[in-house]
Coordinates of C-alpha atoms and ligand atoms in Angstrom, one line a residue:
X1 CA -1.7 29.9 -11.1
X2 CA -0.9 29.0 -7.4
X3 CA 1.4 26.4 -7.1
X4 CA 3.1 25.0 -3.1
X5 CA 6.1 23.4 -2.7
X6 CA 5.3 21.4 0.0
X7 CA 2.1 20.4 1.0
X8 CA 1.1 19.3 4.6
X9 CA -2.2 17.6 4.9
X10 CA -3.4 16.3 8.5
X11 CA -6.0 14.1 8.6
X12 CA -8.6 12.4 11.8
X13 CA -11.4 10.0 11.7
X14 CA -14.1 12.7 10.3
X15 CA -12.2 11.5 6.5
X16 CA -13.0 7.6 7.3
X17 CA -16.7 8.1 8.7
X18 CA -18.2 7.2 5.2
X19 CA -16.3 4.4 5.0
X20 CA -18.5 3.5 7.9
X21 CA -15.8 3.6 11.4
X22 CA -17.0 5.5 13.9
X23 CA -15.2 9.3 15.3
X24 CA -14.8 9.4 18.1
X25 CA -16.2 12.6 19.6
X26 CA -19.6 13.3 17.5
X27 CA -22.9 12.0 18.6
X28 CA -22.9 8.0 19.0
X29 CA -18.7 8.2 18.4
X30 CA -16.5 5.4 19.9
X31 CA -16.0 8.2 23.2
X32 CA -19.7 7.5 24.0
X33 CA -19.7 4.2 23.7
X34 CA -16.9 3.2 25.5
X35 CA -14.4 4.6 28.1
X36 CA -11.4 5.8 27.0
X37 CA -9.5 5.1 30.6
X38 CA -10.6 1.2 30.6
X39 CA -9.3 1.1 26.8
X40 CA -6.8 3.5 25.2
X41 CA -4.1 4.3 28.3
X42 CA -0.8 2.1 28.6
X43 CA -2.5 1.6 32.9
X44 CA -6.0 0.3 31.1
X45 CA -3.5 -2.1 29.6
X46 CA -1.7 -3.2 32.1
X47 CA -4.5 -3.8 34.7
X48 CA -7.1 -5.7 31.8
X49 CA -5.4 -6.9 29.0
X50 CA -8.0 -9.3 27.4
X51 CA -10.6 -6.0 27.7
X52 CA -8.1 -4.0 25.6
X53 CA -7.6 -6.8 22.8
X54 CA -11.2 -7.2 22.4
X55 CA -11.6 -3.8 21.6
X56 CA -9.0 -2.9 19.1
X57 CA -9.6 -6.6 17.8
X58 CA -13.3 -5.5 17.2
X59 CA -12.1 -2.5 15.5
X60 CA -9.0 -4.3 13.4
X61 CA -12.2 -6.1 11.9
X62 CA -14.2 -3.6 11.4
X63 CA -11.8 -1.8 9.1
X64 CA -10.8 -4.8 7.4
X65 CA -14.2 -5.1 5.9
X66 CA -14.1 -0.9 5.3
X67 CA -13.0 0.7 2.1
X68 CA -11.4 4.0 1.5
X69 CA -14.1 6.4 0.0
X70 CA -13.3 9.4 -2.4
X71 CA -11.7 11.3 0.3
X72 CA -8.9 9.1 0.4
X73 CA -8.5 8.3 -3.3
X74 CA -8.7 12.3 -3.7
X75 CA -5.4 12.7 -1.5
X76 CA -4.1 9.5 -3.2
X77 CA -4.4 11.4 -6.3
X78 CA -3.5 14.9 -5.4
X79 CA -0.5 12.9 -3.9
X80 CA 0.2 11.6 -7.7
X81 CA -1.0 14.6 -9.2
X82 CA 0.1 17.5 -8.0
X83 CA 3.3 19.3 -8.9
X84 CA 4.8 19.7 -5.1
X85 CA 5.7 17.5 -2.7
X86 CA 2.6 15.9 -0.5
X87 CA 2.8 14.7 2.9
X88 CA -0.2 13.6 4.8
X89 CA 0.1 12.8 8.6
X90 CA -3.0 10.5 9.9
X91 CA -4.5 10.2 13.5
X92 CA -6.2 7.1 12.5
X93 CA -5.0 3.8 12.8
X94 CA -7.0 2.3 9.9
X95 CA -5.3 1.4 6.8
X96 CA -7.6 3.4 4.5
X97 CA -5.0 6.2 3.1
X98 CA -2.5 3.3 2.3
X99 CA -5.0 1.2 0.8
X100 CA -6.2 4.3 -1.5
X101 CA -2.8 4.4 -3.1
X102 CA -1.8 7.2 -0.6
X103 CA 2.4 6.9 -0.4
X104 CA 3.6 9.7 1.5
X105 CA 1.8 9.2 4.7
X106 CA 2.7 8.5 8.6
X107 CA 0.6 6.7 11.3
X108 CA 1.0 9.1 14.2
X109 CA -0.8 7.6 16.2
X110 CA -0.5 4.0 15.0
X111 CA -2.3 1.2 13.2
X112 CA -4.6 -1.1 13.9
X113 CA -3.1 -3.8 11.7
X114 CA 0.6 -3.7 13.5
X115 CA 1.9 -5.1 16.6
X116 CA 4.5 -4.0 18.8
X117 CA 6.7 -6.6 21.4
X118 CA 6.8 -5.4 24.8
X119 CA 10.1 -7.5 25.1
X120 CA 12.2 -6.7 21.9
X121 CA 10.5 -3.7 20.6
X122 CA 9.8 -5.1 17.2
X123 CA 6.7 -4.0 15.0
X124 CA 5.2 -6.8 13.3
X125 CA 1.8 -7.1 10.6
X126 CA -1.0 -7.8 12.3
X127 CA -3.7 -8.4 10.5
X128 CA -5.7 -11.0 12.9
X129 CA -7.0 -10.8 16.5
X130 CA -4.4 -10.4 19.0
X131 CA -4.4 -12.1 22.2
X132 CA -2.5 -12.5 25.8
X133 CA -1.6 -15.6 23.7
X134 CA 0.2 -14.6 20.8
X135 CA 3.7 -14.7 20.2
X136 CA 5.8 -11.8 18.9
X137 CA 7.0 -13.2 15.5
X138 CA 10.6 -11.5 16.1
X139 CA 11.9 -12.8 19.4
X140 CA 9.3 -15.8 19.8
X141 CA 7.9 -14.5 23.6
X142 CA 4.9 -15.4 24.1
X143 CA 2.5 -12.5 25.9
X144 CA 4.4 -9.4 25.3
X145 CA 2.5 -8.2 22.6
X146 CA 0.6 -5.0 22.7
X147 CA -1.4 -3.0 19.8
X148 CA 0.8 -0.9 17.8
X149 CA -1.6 2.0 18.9
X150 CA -0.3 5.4 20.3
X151 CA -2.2 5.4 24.2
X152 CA -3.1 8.6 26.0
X153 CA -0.1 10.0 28.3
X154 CA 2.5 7.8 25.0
X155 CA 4.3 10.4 23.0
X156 CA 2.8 10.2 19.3
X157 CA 5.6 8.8 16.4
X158 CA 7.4 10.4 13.9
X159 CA 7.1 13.7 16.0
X160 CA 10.9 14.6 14.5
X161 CA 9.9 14.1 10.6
X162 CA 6.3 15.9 11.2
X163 CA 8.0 19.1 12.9
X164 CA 10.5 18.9 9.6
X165 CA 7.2 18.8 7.9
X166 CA 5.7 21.8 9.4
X167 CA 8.5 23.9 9.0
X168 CA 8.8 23.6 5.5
X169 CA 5.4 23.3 4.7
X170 CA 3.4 26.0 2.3
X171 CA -0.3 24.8 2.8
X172 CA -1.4 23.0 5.9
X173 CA -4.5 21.8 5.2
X174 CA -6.7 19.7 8.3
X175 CA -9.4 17.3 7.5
X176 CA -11.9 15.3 9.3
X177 CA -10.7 16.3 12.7
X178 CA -12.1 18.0 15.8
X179 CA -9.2 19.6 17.1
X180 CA -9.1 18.4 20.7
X181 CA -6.0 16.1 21.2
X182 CA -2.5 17.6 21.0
X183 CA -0.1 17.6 19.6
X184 CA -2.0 17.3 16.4
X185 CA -4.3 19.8 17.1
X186 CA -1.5 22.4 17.4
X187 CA 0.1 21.7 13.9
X188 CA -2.1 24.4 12.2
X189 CA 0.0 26.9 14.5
X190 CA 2.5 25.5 14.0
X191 CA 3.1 25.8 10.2
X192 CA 1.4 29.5 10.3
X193 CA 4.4 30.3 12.8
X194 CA 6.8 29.1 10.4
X195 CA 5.6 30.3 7.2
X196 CA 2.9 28.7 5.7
X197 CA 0.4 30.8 3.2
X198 CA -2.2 29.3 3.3
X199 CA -3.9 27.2 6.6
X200 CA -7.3 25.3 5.4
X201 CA -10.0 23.6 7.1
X202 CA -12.1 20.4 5.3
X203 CA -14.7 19.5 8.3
X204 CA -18.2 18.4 8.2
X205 CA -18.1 21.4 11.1
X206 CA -15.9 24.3 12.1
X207 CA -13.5 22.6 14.8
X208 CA -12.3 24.2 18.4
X209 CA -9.0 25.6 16.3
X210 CA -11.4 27.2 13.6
X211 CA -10.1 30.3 13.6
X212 CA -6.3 29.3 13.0
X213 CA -7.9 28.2 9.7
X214 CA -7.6 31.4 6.5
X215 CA -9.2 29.0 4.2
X216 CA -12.7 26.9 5.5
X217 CA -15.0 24.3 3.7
X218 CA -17.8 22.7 5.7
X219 CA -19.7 19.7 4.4
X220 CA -19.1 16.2 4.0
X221 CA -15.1 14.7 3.1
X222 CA -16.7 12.7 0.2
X223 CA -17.7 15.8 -1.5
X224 CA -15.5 18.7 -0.3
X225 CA -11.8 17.2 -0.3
X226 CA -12.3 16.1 -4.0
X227 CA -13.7 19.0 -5.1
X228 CA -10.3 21.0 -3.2
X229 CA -8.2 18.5 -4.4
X230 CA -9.6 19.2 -8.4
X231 CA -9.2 23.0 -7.5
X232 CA -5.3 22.6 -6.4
X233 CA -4.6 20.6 -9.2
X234 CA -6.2 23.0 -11.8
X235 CA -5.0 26.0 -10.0
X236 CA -1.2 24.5 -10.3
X237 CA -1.6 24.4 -14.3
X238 CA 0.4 27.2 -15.6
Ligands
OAD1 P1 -12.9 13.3 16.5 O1 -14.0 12.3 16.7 O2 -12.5 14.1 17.7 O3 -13.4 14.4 15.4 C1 -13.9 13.9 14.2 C2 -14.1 15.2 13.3 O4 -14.6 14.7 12.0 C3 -15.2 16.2 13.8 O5 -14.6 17.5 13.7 C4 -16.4 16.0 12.9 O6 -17.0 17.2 12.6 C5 -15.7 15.5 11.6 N1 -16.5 14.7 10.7 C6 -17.4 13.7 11.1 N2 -18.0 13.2 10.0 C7 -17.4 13.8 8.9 C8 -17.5 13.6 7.5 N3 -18.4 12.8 6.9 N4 -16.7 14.4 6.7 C9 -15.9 15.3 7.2 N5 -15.7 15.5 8.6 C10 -16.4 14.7 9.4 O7 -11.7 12.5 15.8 P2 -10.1 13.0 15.7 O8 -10.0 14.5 15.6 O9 -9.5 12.2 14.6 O10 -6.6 9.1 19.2 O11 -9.6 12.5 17.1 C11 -8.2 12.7 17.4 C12 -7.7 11.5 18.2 O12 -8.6 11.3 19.3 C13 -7.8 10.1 17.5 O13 -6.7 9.9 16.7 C14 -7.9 9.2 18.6 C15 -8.8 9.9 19.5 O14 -8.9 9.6 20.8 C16 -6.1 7.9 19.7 O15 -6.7 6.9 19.6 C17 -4.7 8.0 20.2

């Protein structure tokens, strides 16, 4: 029997691509299609609103017709499940871990279907297209409101509960994500650093930090997280 107190799962868009959104950095990902400096920095903002809207209101409807695939509802049920505490820490902003039954989750780096007032500060549901237009629902300005999306050069959220994470957490285990942006991509070191046993990788390939990794399973999410998620649980069984 192996059984972890705390579990510490990190997951990017690699877990959501057979739900049918797009990574980022593979072949044909959102990168390639689009510039990341006209769309995704707090200056691209600033300078071209109505460009900015367009494309997170193109990708708020995309996920709205998406549904989570057995990834998710694995982690949802490992979540349930399994006889430790599980915490999974997303870099995507779609609402498909939540909408899985997932409970224990945070947004670092926002969500699509939230925005945030430039004049109060307050987060509100967004589930519609967002406009220079629209008026924050808290304070009544009209114009102020912005994506509730984490930019490049913005610090990521919950940054204080996610380092309480790391430091307590057993198993790390990354999924779906290519490593590149930090601070996520330094979490893996993180939790080795402060103890954990076990470090896994779940990728469709081995990512730039493969070889923090002790534990690695290539293939697609659909079929490898279930299949580690049935493991864990039947491992735990005394
Ligand atoms: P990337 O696009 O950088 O990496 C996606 C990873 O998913 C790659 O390692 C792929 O091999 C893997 N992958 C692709 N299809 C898969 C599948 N079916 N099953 C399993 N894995 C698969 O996406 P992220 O690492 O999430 O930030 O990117 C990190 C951040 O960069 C994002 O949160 C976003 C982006 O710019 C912001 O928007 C702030």
């Amino acid at each position: 029997m192996t059984h972890y107190e705390n579990v510490v799962i990190l997951t990017g868009a690699g877990i959501s691509a057979e739900s049918g959104l797009d990574t980022f950095r593979d072949r044909g990902g959102i990168w390639e299609k689009y510039d990341l400096m006209e769309l995704a920095t707090p200056e691209a903002f600033a300078q071209n609103p109505a460009r900015v809207h367009e494309f997170y209101n193109l990708r708020r409807e995309t996920v709205r017709k998406a549904r989570p695939n057995a990834a998710h509802y694995a982690l949802a049920r490992l979540e349930q499940e399994y006889p430790g505490k599980v915490h999974i820490i997303t870099q995507n902003v779609d609402s498909l871990h939540e909408r899985a039954g997932a409970r224990n989750l945070c947004h670092m780096h926002g969500e699509l279907n939230k925005a945030r007032c430039q004049g109060c500060g307050a987060v509100s549901q967004w589930p519609g297209p967002l406009s220079q237009q629209s008026v924050c629902p808290a304070c009544g300005a009209a114009g102020q409101l912005r994506p509730h999306i984490v930019w490049f050069g913005e610090a990521p959220f919950f940054m204080t509960e996610i380092n309480h994470l790391l430091r307590k957490c057993d198993i790390f285990i990354s999924i779906g994500t290519s490593g590149s942006v930090y601070p996520a991509a330094g979490f893996v070191q993180a939790a080795y650093e402060h103890g954990a046993k076990q470090t896994v990788e779940l990728n469709l390939a081995p990512s730039d930090g493969k070889s923090l990794f002790s534990i690695r399973h290539y293939g697609k999410a659909t079929r490898i997280v279930p299949e580690f998620v049935a493991d864990m649980i039947r491992n735990a069984k005394p």
